[in-house]
Amino acid sequence: MDSSNGAGRAFIGSFTSAGGRGITVAAVDEETGALTVLGATDAVPDPSYLALGRGGGPGGTVLYTVSETEPGAAAALDITGDVPRPLGATRPVDGDGPTHLALAAGRLITANYGSGSVSVLPVTDDGALGPVAAVLAHKGSGPVADRQQGPHAHQVLPDPSGDWVLAVDLGTDSVRIYALDPASGELRPHGETALRPGTGPRHLAFHPSGRHAYVLNELEPTLTVCRWDAATGVLEPVGETPVLPDGVSGASYASEVVVARDGRFLWAANRGHDSISVLALDASGEQASLVTTVSCGGHWPRDLALDPTGRRLYAANERSGNIAWFTVDPETGTPVHGGSLDAPAASCVVFA
């Protein structure tokens, strides 16, 4: 295993304000999927979401993180060693509580939950971040008084074509579509897709074909299936399906959605029910049906991630403080628990 420049490694975010280590680096066993801690840094407070990008010279890899604080910030880190080191200045995002980030067209884009906005920061040639170039504020609200009093941008994600950036807003029950200028990195508001009021959309994932997107709703345990037209930048809801079985009692809040590399299955994490839902997708990608649920291997799964092979699934269980890994049955899509690593206040996991 080559641990230089991030190969064969996982990066785990955790909430420092809740006892987390910040960003933990772990080696990944290629045979079993097991994680072994190599090092950690708390240089960035509450790094709730991470993303990897190119920078720092030919073949270099840089780790980017949001700092989910008020006011919020974003940072770039050099990961050539086992302990990530800040690369350039930590930059304010001019928004509160950033929960997600994405890289597109030489820019870092953040979803700011607290202030209900999206920020754009330039990435310099060496991978460091420049000052905020733009902040795009959302407007609106939803019917759930304690959660939807205003906009709450929860995720930003480029579409597979690279021409658009989608921002999922839990507070307004909608997905904003931004046109992305590949040369300048500028985002321009293009459209807004309304979802069923009160569902509280949190995250979305695209089908490998690029023709469908799946929006996971936090306030109701459902998945909204949408058609996506990359030629026109139009997202069209076509149906909803439950992510939990009938008769489940108690509150549960879905968190993350992941689609299999071959487009046959989809997985959703459920906080409260503490499970991973397995949904089968039809050949077109337009029909999703719940197959089963399995334990997430802990409590309060905040994030799910596939490893680079697509054969293993990892759950970041925030309240039990662990990362659990599963081998995915290729025929049924069912995750089979393999083990876990202690990770207090875990928020997410990404793979180099």
PDB file of N, CA and C in Angstrom, residues 38 54 57 137 175 208 255 287:
ATOM      1  N   LEU A  38      -3.467   6.616  11.192  1.00  0.00           N
ATOM      2  CA  LEU A  38      -2.091   7.036  10.946  1.00  0.00           C
ATOM      3  C   LEU A  38      -1.755   8.331  11.663  1.00  0.00           C
ATOM      4  N   ARG A  54      -7.195  18.248  -6.729  1.00  0.00           N
ATOM      5  CA  ARG A  54      -5.824  18.298  -7.208  1.00  0.00           C
ATOM      6  C   ARG A  54      -5.216  19.641  -6.857  1.00  0.00           C
ATOM      7  N   GLY A  57       1.097  21.074  -7.340  1.00  0.00           N
ATOM      8  CA  GLY A  57       2.055  20.545  -8.301  1.00  0.00           C
ATOM      9  C   GLY A  57       1.541  19.293  -8.988  1.00  0.00           C
ATOM     10  N   ALA A 137     -27.325  34.077  -1.934  1.00  0.00           N
ATOM     11  CA  ALA A 137     -28.269  33.862  -0.836  1.00  0.00           C
ATOM     12  C   ALA A 137     -29.555  33.238  -1.346  1.00  0.00           C
ATOM     13  N   VAL A 175     -34.483  22.423  -4.674  1.00  0.00           N
ATOM     14  CA  VAL A 175     -33.119  22.297  -5.175  1.00  0.00           C
ATOM     15  C   VAL A 175     -32.864  23.462  -6.122  1.00  0.00           C
ATOM     16  N   PRO A 208     -25.431   6.803 -12.461  1.00  0.00           N
ATOM     17  CA  PRO A 208     -24.256   6.811 -13.339  1.00  0.00           C
ATOM     18  C   PRO A 208     -24.539   7.282 -14.759  1.00  0.00           C
ATOM     19  N   SER A 255     -29.832  10.940   6.195  1.00  0.00           N
ATOM     20  CA  SER A 255     -28.677  11.835   6.131  1.00  0.00           C
ATOM     21  C   SER A 255     -27.950  11.803   4.787  1.00  0.00           C
ATOM     22  N   GLN A 287     -37.136   4.035 -11.343  1.00  0.00           N
ATOM     23  CA  GLN A 287     -37.926   3.377 -10.314  1.00  0.00           C
ATOM     24  C   GLN A 287     -36.996   2.886  -9.198  1.00  0.00           C
TER      25      GLN A 287
END
